[in-house]
Amino acid sequence: MTTDLLAPMLERMRRSVAELLCVDADTLALDEDLIGRGIDSISMIRLAGVWRREGMEVRFSELVERPTLRAWQDLVLERAESIESSSKAENQLFVDELAPFDLATLQLAYWIGRGSEQPLSASAHFYGEFDGEGVSRARLEAAVRALIERHAMLRASFHENATQQIAESCSWQGLTVHDLRKLDRRAVLAELETLRERLSHRRLDVEHGQCFDIQLSLLPEGRTRMHVDIDMLVADAQSFRTLLAD
């Protein structure tokens, strides 16, 4: 904190003490025993409260320990320097966003549950299908890439030492398109059922950054079906809704 800001603060301290003692501020010596001058414990409690509201971090116990104006002002100066140093240290702190970091508790549970050695080994993921029409494969692929760029966890990979890491670039292989437009209705339904069975039981390769995938089925009469799969290591239910909205 600069001297320009501290000087008025220290002057207010002198004036507050002087007002309590009903004396002229200029008559207060810096090293004078203020208890001997007439300051009591109730007055010091009031002073501590007033000064804290003004941004001076002092406590009654500290004021009563060294009851001189100089000691009180030194205390405020020390606190101001400590706060300023902490602020500078925080501003200089560098966080490497691409470095590995620990899994959260729920992520760790999902990650352990994926292990083949687990009796009920399973991949916890969301799978959903969305029917539409006239969906452009090019626009959909561009939208998915923009989504992965926007949400860093869609670029995450998971390591054997129970850490995760965000990749700088997208590793998604692109939109997989299933062209069923020339099939009859029965064949289309059979193919869609086969796709659902395979994708809904899929285990994404999260170790190599495959945490999210979208595929598109082209159906007769311009209809489409979008297949969305995301591992719960990177998104919970609320996050999934956010991703779909985006």
PDB file of C-alpha atoms in Angstrom:
ATOM      1  CA  MET A   1       0.000   0.000   0.000  1.00  0.00           C
ATOM      2  CA  THR A   2       1.458   3.372  -1.005  1.00  0.00           C
ATOM      3  CA  THR A   3       2.453   6.091   1.463  1.00  0.00           C
ATOM      4  CA  ASP A   4      -0.156   8.387  -0.128  1.00  0.00           C
ATOM      5  CA  LEU A   5      -2.888   5.973   0.981  1.00  0.00           C
ATOM      6  CA  LEU A   6      -1.395   5.141   4.380  1.00  0.00           C
ATOM      7  CA  ALA A   7      -0.730   8.702   5.544  1.00  0.00           C
ATOM      8  CA  PRO A   8      -4.426   9.694   5.773  1.00  0.00           C
ATOM      9  CA  MET A   9      -5.169   6.374   7.478  1.00  0.00           C
ATOM     10  CA  LEU A  10      -2.532   6.985  10.162  1.00  0.00           C
ATOM     11  CA  GLU A  11      -3.762  10.521  10.638  1.00  0.00           C
ATOM     12  CA  ARG A  12      -7.317   9.232  11.160  1.00  0.00           C
ATOM     13  CA  MET A  13      -5.976   6.940  13.871  1.00  0.00           C
ATOM     14  CA  ARG A  14      -4.441   9.903  15.696  1.00  0.00           C
ATOM     15  CA  ARG A  15      -7.653  11.906  15.405  1.00  0.00           C
ATOM     16  CA  SER A  16      -9.795   8.994  16.655  1.00  0.00           C
ATOM     17  CA  VAL A  17      -7.663   8.637  19.762  1.00  0.00           C
ATOM     18  CA  ALA A  18      -7.668  12.374  20.335  1.00  0.00           C
ATOM     19  CA  GLU A  19     -11.465  12.549  20.074  1.00  0.00           C
ATOM     20  CA  LEU A  20     -11.856   9.812  22.681  1.00  0.00           C
ATOM     21  CA  LEU A  21      -9.516  11.655  25.027  1.00  0.00           C
ATOM     22  CA  CYS A  22     -11.090  15.036  24.191  1.00  0.00           C
ATOM     23  CA  VAL A  23      -7.683  16.537  23.422  1.00  0.00           C
ATOM     24  CA  ASP A  24      -6.014  18.193  20.455  1.00  0.00           C
ATOM     25  CA  ALA A  25      -4.494  15.560  18.117  1.00  0.00           C
ATOM     26  CA  ASP A  26      -1.246  17.537  17.963  1.00  0.00           C
ATOM     27  CA  THR A  27      -0.733  17.082  21.693  1.00  0.00           C
ATOM     28  CA  LEU A  28      -0.512  13.281  21.425  1.00  0.00           C
ATOM     29  CA  ALA A  29       3.042  11.954  21.557  1.00  0.00           C
ATOM     30  CA  LEU A  30       3.722   8.828  19.495  1.00  0.00           C
ATOM     31  CA  ASP A  31       5.309   6.912  22.396  1.00  0.00           C
ATOM     32  CA  GLU A  32       2.971   8.090  25.137  1.00  0.00           C
ATOM     33  CA  ASP A  33       1.244   5.398  27.234  1.00  0.00           C
ATOM     34  CA  LEU A  34      -2.365   5.887  26.153  1.00  0.00           C
ATOM     35  CA  ILE A  35      -3.765   3.907  29.073  1.00  0.00           C
ATOM     36  CA  GLY A  36      -2.012   6.308  31.374  1.00  0.00           C
ATOM     37  CA  ARG A  37      -3.444   9.133  29.314  1.00  0.00           C
ATOM     38  CA  GLY A  38      -6.994   7.878  29.887  1.00  0.00           C
ATOM     39  CA  ILE A  39      -7.805   5.263  27.193  1.00  0.00           C
ATOM     40  CA  ASP A  40      -9.691   2.323  28.741  1.00  0.00           C
ATOM     41  CA  SER A  41     -10.512  -1.154  27.416  1.00  0.00           C
ATOM     42  CA  ILE A  42     -14.011  -0.184  26.212  1.00  0.00           C
ATOM     43  CA  SER A  43     -12.503   2.672  24.234  1.00  0.00           C
ATOM     44  CA  MET A  44      -9.943   0.366  22.633  1.00  0.00           C
ATOM     45  CA  ILE A  45     -12.678  -2.102  21.653  1.00  0.00           C
ATOM     46  CA  ARG A  46     -14.521   0.757  19.961  1.00  0.00           C
ATOM     47  CA  LEU A  47     -11.364   1.929  18.212  1.00  0.00           C
ATOM     48  CA  ALA A  48     -10.597  -1.564  16.913  1.00  0.00           C
ATOM     49  CA  GLY A  49     -14.122  -1.863  15.498  1.00  0.00           C
ATOM     50  CA  VAL A  50     -14.005   1.550  13.830  1.00  0.00           C
ATOM     51  CA  TRP A  51     -10.589   0.942  12.312  1.00  0.00           C
ATOM     52  CA  ARG A  52     -11.521  -2.495  10.967  1.00  0.00           C
ATOM     53  CA  ARG A  53     -14.505  -0.940   9.180  1.00  0.00           C
ATOM     54  CA  GLU A  54     -12.076   1.532   7.632  1.00  0.00           C
ATOM     55  CA  GLY A  55      -9.859  -1.278   6.360  1.00  0.00           C
ATOM     56  CA  MET A  56      -7.282  -1.390   9.161  1.00  0.00           C
ATOM     57  CA  GLU A  57      -6.951  -5.006  10.352  1.00  0.00           C
ATOM     58  CA  VAL A  58      -6.360  -4.623  14.102  1.00  0.00           C
ATOM     59  CA  ARG A  59      -7.760  -6.424  17.146  1.00  0.00           C
ATOM     60  CA  PHE A  60      -8.422  -5.242  20.675  1.00  0.00           C
ATOM     61  CA  SER A  61      -5.911  -7.744  22.094  1.00  0.00           C
ATOM     62  CA  GLU A  62      -3.173  -6.214  19.941  1.00  0.00           C
ATOM     63  CA  LEU A  63      -4.051  -2.656  20.958  1.00  0.00           C
ATOM     64  CA  VAL A  64      -4.016  -3.409  24.683  1.00  0.00           C
ATOM     65  CA  GLU A  65      -0.695  -5.252  24.399  1.00  0.00           C
ATOM     66  CA  ARG A  66       1.176  -2.137  23.223  1.00  0.00           C
ATOM     67  CA  PRO A  67      -0.954   0.930  24.072  1.00  0.00           C
ATOM     68  CA  THR A  68       0.958   3.660  22.260  1.00  0.00           C
ATOM     69  CA  LEU A  69       0.054   5.508  19.101  1.00  0.00           C
ATOM     70  CA  ARG A  70       3.362   4.546  17.478  1.00  0.00           C
ATOM     71  CA  ALA A  71       2.806   0.822  18.180  1.00  0.00           C
ATOM     72  CA  TRP A  72      -0.713   0.988  16.785  1.00  0.00           C
ATOM     73  CA  GLN A  73       0.410   2.771  13.652  1.00  0.00           C
ATOM     74  CA  ASP A  74       3.299   0.305  13.199  1.00  0.00           C
ATOM     75  CA  LEU A  75       0.786  -2.523  13.461  1.00  0.00           C
ATOM     76  CA  VAL A  76      -1.332  -1.032  10.684  1.00  0.00           C
ATOM     77  CA  LEU A  77       1.773  -0.488   8.539  1.00  0.00           C
ATOM     78  CA  GLU A  78       2.875  -4.108   9.025  1.00  0.00           C
ATOM     79  CA  ARG A  79      -0.573  -5.392   8.069  1.00  0.00           C
ATOM     80  CA  ALA A  80      -0.692  -3.192   4.986  1.00  0.00           C
ATOM     81  CA  GLU A  81       2.720  -4.428   3.827  1.00  0.00           C
ATOM     82  CA  SER A  82       1.719  -8.063   4.447  1.00  0.00           C
ATOM     83  CA  ILE A  83      -1.499  -7.666   2.441  1.00  0.00           C
ATOM     84  CA  GLU A  84       0.365  -5.961  -0.392  1.00  0.00           C
ATOM     85  CA  SER A  85       3.017  -8.716  -0.489  1.00  0.00           C
ATOM     86  CA  SER A  86       0.347 -11.418  -0.553  1.00  0.00           C
ATOM     87  CA  SER A  87      -1.455  -9.627  -3.349  1.00  0.00           C
ATOM     88  CA  LYS A  88       1.731  -9.373  -5.410  1.00  0.00           C
ATOM     89  CA  ALA A  89       2.480 -13.060  -4.836  1.00  0.00           C
ATOM     90  CA  GLU A  90      -1.009 -14.008  -6.001  1.00  0.00           C
ATOM     91  CA  ASN A  91      -0.669 -11.853  -9.095  1.00  0.00           C
ATOM     92  CA  GLN A  92       2.654 -13.497  -9.919  1.00  0.00           C
ATOM     93  CA  LEU A  93       1.326 -17.026  -9.442  1.00  0.00           C
ATOM     94  CA  PHE A  94       1.438 -18.916 -12.729  1.00  0.00           C
ATOM     95  CA  VAL A  95      -0.864 -21.851 -13.325  1.00  0.00           C
ATOM     96  CA  ASP A  96       0.023 -24.191 -16.166  1.00  0.00           C
ATOM     97  CA  GLU A  97      -3.405 -25.060 -17.555  1.00  0.00           C
ATOM     98  CA  LEU A  98      -1.936 -27.871 -19.629  1.00  0.00           C
ATOM     99  CA  ALA A  99      -0.230 -29.645 -16.717  1.00  0.00           C
ATOM    100  CA  PRO A 100      -1.723 -32.834 -15.178  1.00  0.00           C
ATOM    101  CA  PHE A 101      -3.930 -32.361 -12.116  1.00  0.00           C
ATOM    102  CA  ASP A 102      -5.721 -34.625  -9.635  1.00  0.00           C
ATOM    103  CA  LEU A 103      -9.139 -36.145 -10.163  1.00  0.00           C
ATOM    104  CA  ALA A 104     -12.075 -34.953  -8.094  1.00  0.00           C
ATOM    105  CA  THR A 105     -13.606 -37.492  -5.691  1.00  0.00           C
ATOM    106  CA  LEU A 106     -16.484 -38.462  -7.991  1.00  0.00           C
ATOM    107  CA  GLN A 107     -14.178 -38.622 -11.007  1.00  0.00           C
ATOM    108  CA  LEU A 108     -11.890 -40.956  -9.077  1.00  0.00           C
ATOM    109  CA  ALA A 109     -14.823 -43.264  -8.329  1.00  0.00           C
ATOM    110  CA  TYR A 110     -15.783 -43.373 -12.011  1.00  0.00           C
ATOM    111  CA  TRP A 111     -12.158 -43.919 -13.029  1.00  0.00           C
ATOM    112  CA  ILE A 112     -11.693 -46.816 -10.599  1.00  0.00           C
ATOM    113  CA  GLY A 113     -14.983 -48.325 -11.759  1.00  0.00           C
ATOM    114  CA  ARG A 114     -13.709 -48.470 -15.323  1.00  0.00           C
ATOM    115  CA  GLY A 115     -10.885 -50.824 -14.356  1.00  0.00           C
ATOM    116  CA  SER A 116     -11.122 -54.295 -15.907  1.00  0.00           C
ATOM    117  CA  GLU A 117     -10.156 -55.816 -12.538  1.00  0.00           C
ATOM    118  CA  GLN A 118     -13.384 -54.522 -10.979  1.00  0.00           C
ATOM    119  CA  PRO A 119     -16.144 -57.178 -10.611  1.00  0.00           C
ATOM    120  CA  LEU A 120     -18.730 -54.817 -12.143  1.00  0.00           C
ATOM    121  CA  SER A 121     -16.404 -52.892 -14.412  1.00  0.00           C
ATOM    122  CA  ALA A 122     -18.343 -50.257 -16.354  1.00  0.00           C
ATOM    123  CA  SER A 123     -17.907 -46.977 -18.149  1.00  0.00           C
ATOM    124  CA  ALA A 124     -20.189 -44.301 -16.707  1.00  0.00           C
ATOM    125  CA  HIS A 125     -21.353 -42.203 -19.646  1.00  0.00           C
ATOM    126  CA  PHE A 126     -24.335 -40.406 -21.130  1.00  0.00           C
ATOM    127  CA  TYR A 127     -25.701 -41.582 -24.440  1.00  0.00           C
ATOM    128  CA  GLY A 128     -28.565 -39.858 -26.189  1.00  0.00           C
ATOM    129  CA  GLU A 129     -30.229 -39.742 -29.606  1.00  0.00           C
ATOM    130  CA  PHE A 130     -31.848 -36.701 -31.199  1.00  0.00           C
ATOM    131  CA  ASP A 131     -34.047 -36.962 -34.268  1.00  0.00           C
ATOM    132  CA  GLY A 132     -34.267 -34.117 -36.731  1.00  0.00           C
ATOM    133  CA  GLU A 133     -34.297 -33.329 -40.410  1.00  0.00           C
ATOM    134  CA  GLY A 134     -32.116 -31.539 -42.888  1.00  0.00           C
ATOM    135  CA  VAL A 135     -29.069 -31.526 -40.599  1.00  0.00           C
ATOM    136  CA  SER A 136     -25.939 -30.454 -42.482  1.00  0.00           C
ATOM    137  CA  ARG A 137     -23.010 -32.739 -41.709  1.00  0.00           C
ATOM    138  CA  ALA A 138     -20.524 -29.925 -42.411  1.00  0.00           C
ATOM    139  CA  ARG A 139     -22.246 -27.463 -40.070  1.00  0.00           C
ATOM    140  CA  LEU A 140     -22.667 -30.099 -37.385  1.00  0.00           C
ATOM    141  CA  GLU A 141     -18.991 -31.033 -37.520  1.00  0.00           C
ATOM    142  CA  ALA A 142     -17.969 -27.369 -37.324  1.00  0.00           C
ATOM    143  CA  ALA A 143     -20.285 -26.881 -34.334  1.00  0.00           C
ATOM    144  CA  VAL A 144     -18.821 -29.889 -32.519  1.00  0.00           C
ATOM    145  CA  ARG A 145     -15.269 -28.630 -33.038  1.00  0.00           C
ATOM    146  CA  ALA A 146     -16.268 -25.201 -31.737  1.00  0.00           C
ATOM    147  CA  LEU A 147     -17.873 -26.868 -28.708  1.00  0.00           C
ATOM    148  CA  ILE A 148     -14.702 -28.829 -27.931  1.00  0.00           C
ATOM    149  CA  GLU A 149     -12.661 -25.668 -28.298  1.00  0.00           C
ATOM    150  CA  ARG A 150     -14.953 -23.805 -25.899  1.00  0.00           C
ATOM    151  CA  HIS A 151     -15.120 -26.458 -23.165  1.00  0.00           C
ATOM    152  CA  ALA A 152     -11.647 -27.548 -22.084  1.00  0.00           C
ATOM    153  CA  MET A 153     -12.779 -30.749 -20.356  1.00  0.00           C
ATOM    154  CA  LEU A 154     -13.829 -32.137 -23.744  1.00  0.00           C
ATOM    155  CA  ARG A 155     -10.095 -32.155 -24.533  1.00  0.00           C
ATOM    156  CA  ALA A 156      -9.138 -34.049 -21.363  1.00  0.00           C
ATOM    157  CA  SER A 157      -7.248 -37.313 -21.118  1.00  0.00           C
ATOM    158  CA  PHE A 158      -6.881 -39.535 -18.061  1.00  0.00           C
ATOM    159  CA  HIS A 159      -3.641 -41.161 -16.902  1.00  0.00           C
ATOM    160  CA  GLU A 160      -2.788 -44.332 -14.996  1.00  0.00           C
ATOM    161  CA  ASN A 161      -1.652 -42.348 -11.947  1.00  0.00           C
ATOM    162  CA  ALA A 162      -5.186 -40.984 -11.433  1.00  0.00           C
ATOM    163  CA  THR A 163      -4.538 -37.571 -12.954  1.00  0.00           C
ATOM    164  CA  GLN A 164      -6.162 -35.738 -15.821  1.00  0.00           C
ATOM    165  CA  GLN A 165      -4.733 -33.352 -18.382  1.00  0.00           C
ATOM    166  CA  ILE A 166      -6.197 -30.833 -20.809  1.00  0.00           C
ATOM    167  CA  ALA A 167      -4.855 -30.937 -24.361  1.00  0.00           C
ATOM    168  CA  GLU A 168      -4.216 -27.684 -26.167  1.00  0.00           C
ATOM    169  CA  SER A 169      -5.803 -28.887 -29.387  1.00  0.00           C
ATOM    170  CA  CYS A 170      -8.803 -31.024 -30.287  1.00  0.00           C
ATOM    171  CA  SER A 171      -8.151 -34.746 -30.819  1.00  0.00           C
ATOM    172  CA  TRP A 172     -11.662 -35.551 -32.075  1.00  0.00           C
ATOM    173  CA  GLN A 173     -11.428 -37.604 -35.266  1.00  0.00           C
ATOM    174  CA  GLY A 174     -14.384 -35.902 -36.899  1.00  0.00           C
ATOM    175  CA  LEU A 175     -18.025 -36.674 -37.564  1.00  0.00           C
ATOM    176  CA  THR A 176     -18.879 -40.307 -38.296  1.00  0.00           C
ATOM    177  CA  VAL A 177     -21.799 -40.446 -40.747  1.00  0.00           C
ATOM    178  CA  HIS A 178     -24.030 -43.471 -41.271  1.00  0.00           C
ATOM    179  CA  ASP A 179     -25.832 -43.169 -44.592  1.00  0.00           C
ATOM    180  CA  LEU A 180     -29.048 -45.195 -44.367  1.00  0.00           C
ATOM    181  CA  ARG A 181     -31.023 -43.188 -46.919  1.00  0.00           C
ATOM    182  CA  LYS A 182     -31.317 -45.973 -49.489  1.00  0.00           C
ATOM    183  CA  LEU A 183     -32.527 -48.658 -47.080  1.00  0.00           C
ATOM    184  CA  ASP A 184     -36.136 -49.653 -46.601  1.00  0.00           C
ATOM    185  CA  ARG A 185     -37.912 -48.950 -43.335  1.00  0.00           C
ATOM    186  CA  ARG A 186     -37.233 -52.342 -41.776  1.00  0.00           C
ATOM    187  CA  ALA A 187     -33.545 -52.212 -42.633  1.00  0.00           C
ATOM    188  CA  VAL A 188     -33.270 -48.645 -41.262  1.00  0.00           C
ATOM    189  CA  LEU A 189     -34.816 -49.670 -37.949  1.00  0.00           C
ATOM    190  CA  ALA A 190     -32.494 -52.670 -37.714  1.00  0.00           C
ATOM    191  CA  GLU A 191     -29.407 -50.549 -38.409  1.00  0.00           C
ATOM    192  CA  LEU A 192     -30.459 -47.910 -35.892  1.00  0.00           C
ATOM    193  CA  GLU A 193     -31.036 -50.567 -33.248  1.00  0.00           C
ATOM    194  CA  THR A 194     -27.587 -52.048 -33.925  1.00  0.00           C
ATOM    195  CA  LEU A 195     -26.036 -48.593 -33.615  1.00  0.00           C
ATOM    196  CA  ARG A 196     -27.864 -47.922 -30.362  1.00  0.00           C
ATOM    197  CA  GLU A 197     -26.733 -51.217 -28.881  1.00  0.00           C
ATOM    198  CA  ARG A 198     -23.112 -50.589 -29.840  1.00  0.00           C
ATOM    199  CA  LEU A 199     -22.859 -46.915 -28.914  1.00  0.00           C
ATOM    200  CA  SER A 200     -24.829 -47.104 -25.664  1.00  0.00           C
ATOM    201  CA  HIS A 201     -22.444 -49.796 -24.383  1.00  0.00           C
ATOM    202  CA  ARG A 202     -19.343 -48.116 -25.716  1.00  0.00           C
ATOM    203  CA  ARG A 203     -16.243 -47.517 -23.598  1.00  0.00           C
ATOM    204  CA  LEU A 204     -14.616 -44.301 -24.793  1.00  0.00           C
ATOM    205  CA  ASP A 205     -10.811 -44.265 -24.930  1.00  0.00           C
ATOM    206  CA  VAL A 206     -10.390 -41.573 -22.256  1.00  0.00           C
ATOM    207  CA  GLU A 207      -6.717 -42.478 -21.791  1.00  0.00           C
ATOM    208  CA  HIS A 208      -6.082 -40.992 -25.251  1.00  0.00           C
ATOM    209  CA  GLY A 209      -8.445 -38.056 -25.012  1.00  0.00           C
ATOM    210  CA  GLN A 210     -11.622 -39.642 -26.389  1.00  0.00           C
ATOM    211  CA  CYS A 211     -14.181 -38.335 -23.897  1.00  0.00           C
ATOM    212  CA  PHE A 212     -16.875 -37.081 -26.231  1.00  0.00           C
ATOM    213  CA  ASP A 213     -18.269 -38.108 -29.600  1.00  0.00           C
ATOM    214  CA  ILE A 214     -21.122 -37.211 -31.919  1.00  0.00           C
ATOM    215  CA  GLN A 215     -22.222 -39.313 -34.880  1.00  0.00           C
ATOM    216  CA  LEU A 216     -24.935 -38.691 -37.465  1.00  0.00           C
ATOM    217  CA  SER A 217     -27.286 -41.093 -39.201  1.00  0.00           C
ATOM    218  CA  LEU A 218     -28.804 -39.915 -42.506  1.00  0.00           C
ATOM    219  CA  LEU A 219     -32.278 -41.391 -42.921  1.00  0.00           C
ATOM    220  CA  PRO A 220     -34.795 -41.507 -45.794  1.00  0.00           C
ATOM    221  CA  GLU A 221     -36.880 -38.406 -46.613  1.00  0.00           C
ATOM    222  CA  GLY A 222     -34.281 -35.996 -45.251  1.00  0.00           C
ATOM    223  CA  ARG A 223     -34.594 -37.184 -41.653  1.00  0.00           C
ATOM    224  CA  THR A 224     -31.567 -37.488 -39.392  1.00  0.00           C
ATOM    225  CA  ARG A 225     -30.593 -38.948 -36.049  1.00  0.00           C
ATOM    226  CA  MET A 226     -27.740 -37.525 -33.998  1.00  0.00           C
ATOM    227  CA  HIS A 227     -25.971 -39.878 -31.607  1.00  0.00           C
ATOM    228  CA  VAL A 228     -24.308 -38.127 -28.637  1.00  0.00           C
ATOM    229  CA  ASP A 229     -21.924 -39.887 -26.270  1.00  0.00           C
ATOM    230  CA  ILE A 230     -19.973 -38.306 -23.414  1.00  0.00           C
ATOM    231  CA  ASP A 231     -18.043 -39.852 -20.547  1.00  0.00           C
ATOM    232  CA  MET A 232     -19.124 -38.740 -17.075  1.00  0.00           C
ATOM    233  CA  LEU A 233     -15.470 -38.211 -16.186  1.00  0.00           C
ATOM    234  CA  VAL A 234     -15.764 -34.876 -17.994  1.00  0.00           C
ATOM    235  CA  ALA A 235     -19.406 -33.873 -17.496  1.00  0.00           C
ATOM    236  CA  ASP A 236     -22.200 -34.369 -14.982  1.00  0.00           C
ATOM    237  CA  ALA A 237     -25.918 -34.132 -15.783  1.00  0.00           C
ATOM    238  CA  GLN A 238     -26.003 -30.331 -15.546  1.00  0.00           C
ATOM    239  CA  SER A 239     -22.886 -30.015 -17.693  1.00  0.00           C
ATOM    240  CA  PHE A 240     -24.431 -32.319 -20.289  1.00  0.00           C
ATOM    241  CA  ARG A 241     -27.452 -30.014 -20.577  1.00  0.00           C
ATOM    242  CA  THR A 242     -25.125 -27.038 -20.968  1.00  0.00           C
ATOM    243  CA  LEU A 243     -23.190 -28.782 -23.731  1.00  0.00           C
ATOM    244  CA  LEU A 244     -26.388 -29.675 -25.593  1.00  0.00           C
ATOM    245  CA  ALA A 245     -27.624 -26.094 -25.325  1.00  0.00           C
ATOM    246  CA  ASP A 246     -24.324 -24.772 -26.659  1.00  0.00           C
TER     247      ASP A 246
END
